[in-house]
Coordinates of N, CA and C in Angstrom, one line a residue:
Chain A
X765 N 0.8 -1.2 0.0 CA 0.0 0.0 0.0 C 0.9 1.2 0.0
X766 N 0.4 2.5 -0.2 CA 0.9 3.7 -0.3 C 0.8 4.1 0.4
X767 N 2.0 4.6 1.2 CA 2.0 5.9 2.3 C 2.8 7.1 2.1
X768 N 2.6 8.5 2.4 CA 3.3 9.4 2.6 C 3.3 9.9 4.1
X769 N 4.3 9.9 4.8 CA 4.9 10.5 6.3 C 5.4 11.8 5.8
X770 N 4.9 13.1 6.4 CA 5.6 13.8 6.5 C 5.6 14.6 8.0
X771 N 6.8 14.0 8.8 CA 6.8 14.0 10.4 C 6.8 15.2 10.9
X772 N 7.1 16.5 9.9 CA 6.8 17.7 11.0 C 5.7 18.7 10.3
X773 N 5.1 18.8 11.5 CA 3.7 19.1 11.3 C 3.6 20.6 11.0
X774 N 4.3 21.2 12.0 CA 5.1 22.9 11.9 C 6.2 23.6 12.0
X775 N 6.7 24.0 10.8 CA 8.0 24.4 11.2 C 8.1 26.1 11.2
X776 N 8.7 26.9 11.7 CA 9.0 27.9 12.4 C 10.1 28.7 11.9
X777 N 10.5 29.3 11.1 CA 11.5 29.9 10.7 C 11.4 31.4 10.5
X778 N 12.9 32.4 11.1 CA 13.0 33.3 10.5 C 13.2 33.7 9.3
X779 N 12.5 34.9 8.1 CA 13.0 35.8 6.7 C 14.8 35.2 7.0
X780 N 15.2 34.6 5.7 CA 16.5 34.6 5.0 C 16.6 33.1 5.9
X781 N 16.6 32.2 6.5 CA 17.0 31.1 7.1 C 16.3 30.0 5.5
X782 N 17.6 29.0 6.0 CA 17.6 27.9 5.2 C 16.6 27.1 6.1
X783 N 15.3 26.2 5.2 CA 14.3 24.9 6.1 C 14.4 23.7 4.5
X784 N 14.2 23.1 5.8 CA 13.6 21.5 4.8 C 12.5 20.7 5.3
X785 N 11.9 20.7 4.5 CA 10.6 20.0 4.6 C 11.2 18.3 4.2
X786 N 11.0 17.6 5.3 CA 11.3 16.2 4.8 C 9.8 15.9 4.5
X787 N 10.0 14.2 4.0 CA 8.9 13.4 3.2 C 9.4 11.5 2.8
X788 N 9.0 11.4 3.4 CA 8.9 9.8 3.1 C 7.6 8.8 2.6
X789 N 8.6 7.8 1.7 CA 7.0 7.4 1.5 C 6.9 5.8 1.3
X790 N 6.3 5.0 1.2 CA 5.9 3.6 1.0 C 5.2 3.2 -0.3
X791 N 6.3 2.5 -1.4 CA 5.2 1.7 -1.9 C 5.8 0.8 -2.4
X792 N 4.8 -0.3 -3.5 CA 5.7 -2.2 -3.8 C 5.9 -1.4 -5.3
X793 N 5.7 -0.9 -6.2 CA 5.5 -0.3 -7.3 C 6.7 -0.1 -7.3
X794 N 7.2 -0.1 -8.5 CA 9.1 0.3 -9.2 C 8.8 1.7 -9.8
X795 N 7.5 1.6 -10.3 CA 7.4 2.9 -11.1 C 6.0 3.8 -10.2
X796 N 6.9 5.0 -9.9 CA 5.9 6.0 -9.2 C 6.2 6.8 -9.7
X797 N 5.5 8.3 -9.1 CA 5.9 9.7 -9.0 C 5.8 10.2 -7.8
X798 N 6.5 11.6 -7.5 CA 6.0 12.3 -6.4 C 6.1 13.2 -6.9
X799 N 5.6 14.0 -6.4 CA 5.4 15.5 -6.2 C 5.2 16.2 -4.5
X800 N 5.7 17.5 -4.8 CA 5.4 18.7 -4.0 C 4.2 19.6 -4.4
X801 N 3.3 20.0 -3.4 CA 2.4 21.0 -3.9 C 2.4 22.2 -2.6
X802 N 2.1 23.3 -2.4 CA 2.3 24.6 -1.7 C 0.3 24.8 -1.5
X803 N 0.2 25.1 -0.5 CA -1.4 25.4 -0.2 C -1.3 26.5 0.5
X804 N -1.4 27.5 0.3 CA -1.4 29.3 0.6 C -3.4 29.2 1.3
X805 N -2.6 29.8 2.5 CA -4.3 30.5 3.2 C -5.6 30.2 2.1
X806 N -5.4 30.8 0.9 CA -6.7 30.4 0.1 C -7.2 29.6 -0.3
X807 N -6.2 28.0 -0.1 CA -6.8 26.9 -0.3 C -6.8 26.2 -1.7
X808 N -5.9 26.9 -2.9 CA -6.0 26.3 -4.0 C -4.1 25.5 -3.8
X809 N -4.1 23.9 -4.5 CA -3.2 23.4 -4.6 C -2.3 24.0 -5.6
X810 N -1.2 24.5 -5.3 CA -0.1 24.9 -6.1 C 1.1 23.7 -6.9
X811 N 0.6 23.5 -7.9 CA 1.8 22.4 -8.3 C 3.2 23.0 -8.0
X812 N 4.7 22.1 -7.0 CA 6.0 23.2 -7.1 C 6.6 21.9 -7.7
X813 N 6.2 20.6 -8.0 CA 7.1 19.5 -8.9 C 7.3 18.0 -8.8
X814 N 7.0 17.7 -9.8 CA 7.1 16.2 -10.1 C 8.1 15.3 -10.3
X815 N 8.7 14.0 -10.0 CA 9.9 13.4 -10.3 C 9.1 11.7 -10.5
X816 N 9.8 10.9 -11.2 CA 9.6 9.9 -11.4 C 10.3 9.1 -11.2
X817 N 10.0 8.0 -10.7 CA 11.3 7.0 -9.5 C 12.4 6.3 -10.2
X818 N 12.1 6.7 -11.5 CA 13.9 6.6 -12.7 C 14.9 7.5 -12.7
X819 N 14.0 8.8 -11.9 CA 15.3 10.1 -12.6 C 15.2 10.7 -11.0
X820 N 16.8 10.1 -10.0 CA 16.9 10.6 -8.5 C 18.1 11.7 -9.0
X821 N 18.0 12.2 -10.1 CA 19.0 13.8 -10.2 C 18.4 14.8 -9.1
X822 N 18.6 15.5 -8.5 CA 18.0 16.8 -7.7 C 18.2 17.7 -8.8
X823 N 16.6 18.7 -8.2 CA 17.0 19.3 -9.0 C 16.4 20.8 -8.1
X824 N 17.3 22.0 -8.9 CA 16.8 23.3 -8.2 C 16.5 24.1 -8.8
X825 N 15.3 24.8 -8.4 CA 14.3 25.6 -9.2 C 14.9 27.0 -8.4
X826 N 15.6 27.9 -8.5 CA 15.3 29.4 -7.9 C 16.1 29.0 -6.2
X827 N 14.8 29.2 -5.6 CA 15.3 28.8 -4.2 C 14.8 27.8 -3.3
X828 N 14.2 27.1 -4.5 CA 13.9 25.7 -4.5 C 14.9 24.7 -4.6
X829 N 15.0 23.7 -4.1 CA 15.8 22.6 -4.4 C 14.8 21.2 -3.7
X830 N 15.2 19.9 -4.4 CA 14.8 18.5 -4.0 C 15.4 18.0 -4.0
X831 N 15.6 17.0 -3.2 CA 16.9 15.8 -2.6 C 15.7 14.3 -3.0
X832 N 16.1 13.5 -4.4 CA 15.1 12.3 -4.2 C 16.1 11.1 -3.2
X833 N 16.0 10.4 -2.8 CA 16.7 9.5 -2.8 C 15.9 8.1 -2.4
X834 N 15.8 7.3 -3.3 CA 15.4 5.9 -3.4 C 15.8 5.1 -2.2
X835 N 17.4 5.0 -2.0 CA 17.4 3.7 -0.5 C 16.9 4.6 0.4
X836 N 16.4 5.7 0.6 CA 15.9 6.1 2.2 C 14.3 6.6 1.6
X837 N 14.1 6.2 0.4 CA 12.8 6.8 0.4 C 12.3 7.7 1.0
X838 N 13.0 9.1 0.4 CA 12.7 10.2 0.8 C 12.9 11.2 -0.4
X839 N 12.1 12.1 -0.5 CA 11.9 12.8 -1.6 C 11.7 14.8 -0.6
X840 N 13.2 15.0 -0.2 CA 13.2 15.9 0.9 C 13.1 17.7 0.2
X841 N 12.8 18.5 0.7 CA 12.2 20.0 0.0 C 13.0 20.6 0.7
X842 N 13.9 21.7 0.1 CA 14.8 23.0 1.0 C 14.2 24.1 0.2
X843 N 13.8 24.8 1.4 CA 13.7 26.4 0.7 C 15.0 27.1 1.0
X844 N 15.7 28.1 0.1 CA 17.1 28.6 0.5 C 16.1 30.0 0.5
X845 N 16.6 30.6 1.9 CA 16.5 32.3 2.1 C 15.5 32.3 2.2
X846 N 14.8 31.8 3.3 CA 13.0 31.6 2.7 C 12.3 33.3 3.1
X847 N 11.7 33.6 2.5 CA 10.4 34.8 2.8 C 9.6 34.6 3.2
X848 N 8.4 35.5 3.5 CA 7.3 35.9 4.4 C 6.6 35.1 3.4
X849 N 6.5 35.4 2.0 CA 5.7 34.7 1.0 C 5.6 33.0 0.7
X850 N 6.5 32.6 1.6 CA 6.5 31.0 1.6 C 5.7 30.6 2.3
X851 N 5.0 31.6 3.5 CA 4.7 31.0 4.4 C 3.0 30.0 3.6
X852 N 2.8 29.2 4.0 CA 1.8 27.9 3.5 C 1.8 26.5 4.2
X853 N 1.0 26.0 3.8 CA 1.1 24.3 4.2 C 1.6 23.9 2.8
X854 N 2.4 22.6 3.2 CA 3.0 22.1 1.8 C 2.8 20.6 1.9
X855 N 2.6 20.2 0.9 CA 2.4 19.0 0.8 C 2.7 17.6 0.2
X856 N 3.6 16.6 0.4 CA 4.6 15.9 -0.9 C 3.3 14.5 -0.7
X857 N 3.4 14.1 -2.0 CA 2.3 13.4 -2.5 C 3.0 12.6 -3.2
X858 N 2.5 11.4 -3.9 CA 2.4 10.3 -4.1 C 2.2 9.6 -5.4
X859 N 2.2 9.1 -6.2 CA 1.1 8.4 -7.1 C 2.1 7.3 -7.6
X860 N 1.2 5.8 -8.3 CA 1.4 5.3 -8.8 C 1.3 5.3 -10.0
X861 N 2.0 4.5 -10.9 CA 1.2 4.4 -12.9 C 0.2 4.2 -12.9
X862 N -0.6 5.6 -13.4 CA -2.2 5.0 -13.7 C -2.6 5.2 -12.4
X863 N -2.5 5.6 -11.2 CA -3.1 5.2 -9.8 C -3.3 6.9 -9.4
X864 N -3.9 6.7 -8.3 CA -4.6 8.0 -7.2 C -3.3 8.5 -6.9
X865 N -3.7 9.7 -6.5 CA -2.5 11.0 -5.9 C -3.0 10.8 -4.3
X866 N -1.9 10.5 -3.5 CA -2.0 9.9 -2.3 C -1.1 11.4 -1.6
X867 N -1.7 11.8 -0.1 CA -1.1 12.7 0.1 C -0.5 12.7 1.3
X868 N 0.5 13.0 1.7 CA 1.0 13.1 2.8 C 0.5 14.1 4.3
X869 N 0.4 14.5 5.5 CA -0.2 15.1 6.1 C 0.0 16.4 6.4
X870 N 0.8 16.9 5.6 CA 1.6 18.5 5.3 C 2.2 18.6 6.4
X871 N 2.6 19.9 6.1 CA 3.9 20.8 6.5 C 3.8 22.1 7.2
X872 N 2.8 22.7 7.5 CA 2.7 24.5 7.7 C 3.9 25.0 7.9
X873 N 4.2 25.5 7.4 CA 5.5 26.7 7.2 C 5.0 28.1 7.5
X874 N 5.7 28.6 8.5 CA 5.7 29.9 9.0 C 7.1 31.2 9.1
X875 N 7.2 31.6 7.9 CA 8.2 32.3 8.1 C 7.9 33.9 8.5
X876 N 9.0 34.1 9.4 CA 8.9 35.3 10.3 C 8.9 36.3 9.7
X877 N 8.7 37.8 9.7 CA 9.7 39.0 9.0 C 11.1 39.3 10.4
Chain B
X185 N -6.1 29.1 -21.7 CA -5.6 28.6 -21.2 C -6.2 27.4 -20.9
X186 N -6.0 26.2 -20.9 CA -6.6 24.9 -20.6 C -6.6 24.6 -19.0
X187 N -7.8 24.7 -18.3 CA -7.8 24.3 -17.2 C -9.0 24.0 -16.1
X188 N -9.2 23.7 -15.2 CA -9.9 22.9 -14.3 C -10.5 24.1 -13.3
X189 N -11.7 24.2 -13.6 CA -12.7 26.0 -12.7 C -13.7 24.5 -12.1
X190 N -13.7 25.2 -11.0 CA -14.8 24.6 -10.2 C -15.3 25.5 -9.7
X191 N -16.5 25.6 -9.2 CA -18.0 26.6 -9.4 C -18.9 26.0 -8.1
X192 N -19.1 26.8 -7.1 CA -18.7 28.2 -6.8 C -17.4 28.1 -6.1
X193 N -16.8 29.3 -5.4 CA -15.6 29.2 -5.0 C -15.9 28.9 -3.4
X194 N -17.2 29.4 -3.4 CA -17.4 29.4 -1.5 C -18.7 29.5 -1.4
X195 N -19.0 28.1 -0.9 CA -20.5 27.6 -1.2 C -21.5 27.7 0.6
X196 N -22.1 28.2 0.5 CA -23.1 28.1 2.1 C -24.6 27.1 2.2
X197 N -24.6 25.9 2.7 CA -25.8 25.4 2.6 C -25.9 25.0 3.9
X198 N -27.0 24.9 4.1 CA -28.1 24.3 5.3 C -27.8 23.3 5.8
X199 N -28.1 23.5 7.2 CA -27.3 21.6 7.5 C -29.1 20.5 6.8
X200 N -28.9 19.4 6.0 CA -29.6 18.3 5.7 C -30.3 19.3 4.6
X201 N -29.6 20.5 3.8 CA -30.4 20.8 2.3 C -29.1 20.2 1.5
X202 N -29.7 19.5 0.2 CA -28.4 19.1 -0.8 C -28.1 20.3 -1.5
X203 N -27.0 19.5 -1.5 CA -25.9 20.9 -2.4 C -25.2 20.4 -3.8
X204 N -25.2 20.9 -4.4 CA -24.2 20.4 -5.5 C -23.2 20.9 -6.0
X205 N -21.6 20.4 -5.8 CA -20.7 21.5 -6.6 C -20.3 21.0 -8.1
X206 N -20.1 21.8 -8.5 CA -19.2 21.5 -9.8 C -18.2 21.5 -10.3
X207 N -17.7 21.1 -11.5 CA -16.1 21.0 -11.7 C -16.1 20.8 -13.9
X208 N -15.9 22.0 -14.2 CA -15.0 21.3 -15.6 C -13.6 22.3 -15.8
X209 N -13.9 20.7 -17.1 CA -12.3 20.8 -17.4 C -12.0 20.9 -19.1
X210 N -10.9 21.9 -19.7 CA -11.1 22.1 -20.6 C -9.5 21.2 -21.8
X211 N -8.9 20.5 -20.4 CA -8.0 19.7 -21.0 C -8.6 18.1 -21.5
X212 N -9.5 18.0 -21.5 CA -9.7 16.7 -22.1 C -9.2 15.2 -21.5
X213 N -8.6 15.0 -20.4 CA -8.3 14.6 -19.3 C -9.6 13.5 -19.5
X214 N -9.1 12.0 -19.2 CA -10.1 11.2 -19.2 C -10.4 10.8 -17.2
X215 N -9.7 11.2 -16.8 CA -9.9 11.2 -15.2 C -10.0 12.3 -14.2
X216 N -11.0 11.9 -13.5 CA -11.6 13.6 -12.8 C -11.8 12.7 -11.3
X217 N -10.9 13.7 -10.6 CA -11.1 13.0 -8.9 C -11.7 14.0 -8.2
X218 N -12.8 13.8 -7.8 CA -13.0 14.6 -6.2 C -12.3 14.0 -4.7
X219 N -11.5 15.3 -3.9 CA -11.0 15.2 -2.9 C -11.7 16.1 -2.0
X220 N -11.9 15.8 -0.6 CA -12.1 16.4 0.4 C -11.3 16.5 1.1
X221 N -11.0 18.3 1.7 CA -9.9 18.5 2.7 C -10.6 19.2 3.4
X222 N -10.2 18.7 5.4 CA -11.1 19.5 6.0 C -10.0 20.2 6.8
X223 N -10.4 21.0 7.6 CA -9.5 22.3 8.3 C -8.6 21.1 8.6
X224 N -6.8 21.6 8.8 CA -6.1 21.3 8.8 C -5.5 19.9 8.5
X225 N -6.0 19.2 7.8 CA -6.0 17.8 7.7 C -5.3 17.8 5.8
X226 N -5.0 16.4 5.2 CA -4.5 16.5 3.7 C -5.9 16.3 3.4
X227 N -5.5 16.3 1.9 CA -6.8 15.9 1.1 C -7.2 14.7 1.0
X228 N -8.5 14.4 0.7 CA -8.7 13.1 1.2 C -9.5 12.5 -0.2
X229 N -9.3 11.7 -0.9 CA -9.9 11.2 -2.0 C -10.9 10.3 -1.9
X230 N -12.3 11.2 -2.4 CA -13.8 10.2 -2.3 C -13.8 9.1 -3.1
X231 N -13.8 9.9 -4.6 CA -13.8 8.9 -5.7 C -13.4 9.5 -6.9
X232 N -13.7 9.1 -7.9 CA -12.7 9.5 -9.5 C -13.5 8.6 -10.6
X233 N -13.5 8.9 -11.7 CA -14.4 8.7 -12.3 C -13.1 8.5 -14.2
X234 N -12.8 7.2 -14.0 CA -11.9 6.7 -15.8 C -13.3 7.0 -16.4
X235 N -13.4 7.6 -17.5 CA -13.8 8.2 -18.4 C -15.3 8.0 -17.9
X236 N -16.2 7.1 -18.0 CA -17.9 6.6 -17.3 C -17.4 6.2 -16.5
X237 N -16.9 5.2 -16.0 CA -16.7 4.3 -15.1 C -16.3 4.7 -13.5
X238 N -17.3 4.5 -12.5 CA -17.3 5.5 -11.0 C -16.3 4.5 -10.7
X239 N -15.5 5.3 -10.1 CA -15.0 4.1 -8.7 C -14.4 5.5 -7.1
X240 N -15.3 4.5 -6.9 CA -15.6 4.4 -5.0 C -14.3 4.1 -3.9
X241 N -14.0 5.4 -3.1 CA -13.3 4.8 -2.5 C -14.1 4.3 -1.1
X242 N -13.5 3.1 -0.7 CA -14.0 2.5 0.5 C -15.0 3.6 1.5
X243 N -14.1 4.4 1.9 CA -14.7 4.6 3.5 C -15.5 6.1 3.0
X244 N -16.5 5.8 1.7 CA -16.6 7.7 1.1 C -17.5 7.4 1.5
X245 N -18.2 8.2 2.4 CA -20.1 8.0 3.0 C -21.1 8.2 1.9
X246 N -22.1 7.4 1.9 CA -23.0 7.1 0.8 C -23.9 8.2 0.6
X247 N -23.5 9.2 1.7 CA -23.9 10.9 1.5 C -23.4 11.7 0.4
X248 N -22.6 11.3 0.4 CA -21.7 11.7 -1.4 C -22.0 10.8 -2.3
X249 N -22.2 11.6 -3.5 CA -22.5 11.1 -4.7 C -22.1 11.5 -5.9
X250 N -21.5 11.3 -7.0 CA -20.9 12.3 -7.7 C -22.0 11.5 -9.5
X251 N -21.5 12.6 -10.6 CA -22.1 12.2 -11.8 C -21.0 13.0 -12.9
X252 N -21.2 12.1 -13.6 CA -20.2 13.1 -14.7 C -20.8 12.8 -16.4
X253 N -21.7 13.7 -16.9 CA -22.5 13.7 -17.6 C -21.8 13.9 -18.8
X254 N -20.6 14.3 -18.9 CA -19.5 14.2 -20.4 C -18.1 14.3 -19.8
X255 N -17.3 14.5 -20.8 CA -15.5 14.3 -20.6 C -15.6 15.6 -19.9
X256 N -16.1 16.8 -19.8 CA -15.8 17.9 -19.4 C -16.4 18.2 -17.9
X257 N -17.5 17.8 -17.5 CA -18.1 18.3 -16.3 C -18.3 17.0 -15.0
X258 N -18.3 17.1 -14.1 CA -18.4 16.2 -13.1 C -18.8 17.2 -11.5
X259 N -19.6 16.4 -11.2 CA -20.5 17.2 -10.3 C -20.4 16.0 -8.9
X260 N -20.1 17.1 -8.2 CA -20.3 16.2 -6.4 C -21.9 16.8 -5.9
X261 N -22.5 15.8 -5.3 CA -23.4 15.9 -4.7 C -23.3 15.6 -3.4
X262 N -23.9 16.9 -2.5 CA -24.3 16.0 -1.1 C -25.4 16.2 -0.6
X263 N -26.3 14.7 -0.2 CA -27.6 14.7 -0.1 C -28.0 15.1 0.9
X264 N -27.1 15.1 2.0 CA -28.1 15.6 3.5 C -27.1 16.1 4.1
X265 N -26.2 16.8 3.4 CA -24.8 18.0 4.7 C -25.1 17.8 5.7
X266 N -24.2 17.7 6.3 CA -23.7 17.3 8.1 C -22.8 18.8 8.0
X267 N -22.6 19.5 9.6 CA -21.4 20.1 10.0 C -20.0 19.7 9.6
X268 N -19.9 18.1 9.6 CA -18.9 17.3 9.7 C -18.8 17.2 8.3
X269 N -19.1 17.6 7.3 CA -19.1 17.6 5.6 C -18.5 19.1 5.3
X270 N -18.7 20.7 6.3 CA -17.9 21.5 6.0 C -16.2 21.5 5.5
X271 N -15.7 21.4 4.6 CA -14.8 21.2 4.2 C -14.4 21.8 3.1
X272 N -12.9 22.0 2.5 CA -12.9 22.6 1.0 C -12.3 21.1 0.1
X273 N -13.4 21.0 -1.4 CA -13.4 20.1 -2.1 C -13.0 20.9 -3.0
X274 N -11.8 19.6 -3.9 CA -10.9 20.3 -4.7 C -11.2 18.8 -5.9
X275 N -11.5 19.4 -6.9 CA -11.6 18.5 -8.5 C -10.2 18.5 -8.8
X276 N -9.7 17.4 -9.3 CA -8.5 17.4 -10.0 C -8.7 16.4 -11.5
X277 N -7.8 16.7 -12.1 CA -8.4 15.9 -13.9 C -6.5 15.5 -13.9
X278 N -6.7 14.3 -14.6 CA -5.6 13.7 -15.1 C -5.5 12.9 -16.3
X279 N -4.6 12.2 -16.8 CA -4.7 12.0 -18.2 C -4.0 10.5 -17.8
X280 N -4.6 9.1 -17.9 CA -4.1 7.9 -18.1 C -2.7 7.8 -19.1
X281 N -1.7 7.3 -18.4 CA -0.4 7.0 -19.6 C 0.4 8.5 -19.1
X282 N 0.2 9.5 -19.0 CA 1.1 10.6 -19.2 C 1.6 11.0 -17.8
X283 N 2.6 10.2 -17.5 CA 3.6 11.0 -16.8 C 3.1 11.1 -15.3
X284 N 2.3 10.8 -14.6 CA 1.8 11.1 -13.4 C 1.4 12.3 -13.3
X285 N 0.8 13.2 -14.1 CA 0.5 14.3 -14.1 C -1.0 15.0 -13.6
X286 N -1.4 15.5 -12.7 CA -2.4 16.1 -12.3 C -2.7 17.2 -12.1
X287 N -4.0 17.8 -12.8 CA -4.0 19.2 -12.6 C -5.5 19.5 -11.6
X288 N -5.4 20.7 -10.5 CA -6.3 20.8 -9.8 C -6.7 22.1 -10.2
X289 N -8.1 22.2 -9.4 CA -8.9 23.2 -9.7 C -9.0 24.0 -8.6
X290 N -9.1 25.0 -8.2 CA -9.2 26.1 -7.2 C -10.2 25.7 -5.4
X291 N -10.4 25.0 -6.1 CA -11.7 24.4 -5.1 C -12.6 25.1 -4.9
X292 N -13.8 24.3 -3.9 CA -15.4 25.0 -3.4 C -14.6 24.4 -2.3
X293 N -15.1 26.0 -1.2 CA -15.2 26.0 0.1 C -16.3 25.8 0.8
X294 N -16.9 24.8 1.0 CA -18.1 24.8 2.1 C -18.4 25.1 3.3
X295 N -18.9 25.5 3.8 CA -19.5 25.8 5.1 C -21.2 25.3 5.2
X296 N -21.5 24.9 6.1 CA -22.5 24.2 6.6 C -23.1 24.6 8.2
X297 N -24.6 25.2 7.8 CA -24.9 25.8 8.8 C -26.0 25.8 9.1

């Protein structure tokens, strides 16, 4: 079966500090995806990126970056320099080929000014 | 732009009047999922609908009902709102074969009162 853990519920950071949102997940499937999505106060899902369990390159968007790694089944999120504007619940998700988008129990991110 | 509006954005109904929200999609996507997310919790997947064909997830109360009357529209129904049904429901459309890819739609925020 499919699971996503994501063990901290809230994290707490000052404007310009480096955070990482870890993410772990469970499945029997060779071929998945995950993703990250961002949920801002207003409640619409923000797609922030997809990877597919062939391609563990990291990769960095801006002041985004992802860590995949297969033997520890973790698919980990760093914001570099985070802002006020990051603040959200975030959420790393799941799916198999063909299958449901499975979600993990988020993140709330609170960054300070 | 090709994308997934669901209608209204912030819905108010009676506790035990039905409600109906809506969802299309203008990507042609042969899979359309409704999720329920309630205050602070992930999203939670009712059911999804491969092109006709409903499927049910287990524990979705038989208070929900959903219909999807072409490739573009798909409608949640709830027959007798509870307090405990206030929640924001989010449509997402995906495409069988392509990449694990899903796109969501803004959501309806319910309130129940």
């Amino acid at each position: 079966a499919q699971k996503v853990t994501q063990a901290q519920t809230e994290i707490s950071v000052v404007e310009k500090e480096d955070v990482t949102l870890d993410c772990v997940y469970e499945t029997r499937d060779t071929t998945y995806y995950l993703f990250w999505y961002k949920q801002p106060p207003s409640g619409e899902l923000v797609f922030l990126i997809r990877r597919n369990s062939f391609d563990e390159q990291n990769e960095i968007s801006g002041r985004y970056s992802w860590n995949f790694q297969k033997s520890t089944s973790s698919f980990n999120f760093t914001i570099t320099a985070s802002q006020v504007v990051d603040s959200a619940v975030y959420f790393c998700a799941l799916s198999e080929e063909g299958g449901k988008l499975i979600f993990g129990q988020g993140t709330e991110l609170s960054v300070k000014p | 732009d090709a994308m997934v509006i669901q209608n209204p954005r912030y819905q108010v109904t009676q506790f035990g009047k039905p409600v109906t929200l809506s969802c299309s999609q203008t990507l042609n996507h042969n899979v359309m999922y409704w999720y329920q997310q309630k205050s602070s919790q992930a999203p939670k997947l009712l059911f999804h609908y491969y092109d006709k064909d409903f499927n049910n997830e287990a524990d979705t109360p038989d208070n929900f009902q959903s219909r999807r009357p072409n490739t573009s529209f798909c409608f949640l129904d709830i027959r007798s709102p509870g307090l405990g049904d206030a929640a924001m429901y989010l449509c997402a459309t995906s495409r069988v074969g392509w990449a694990g890819g899903y796109t969501f739609g803004s959501g309806t925020r319910l309130t129940v009162v």
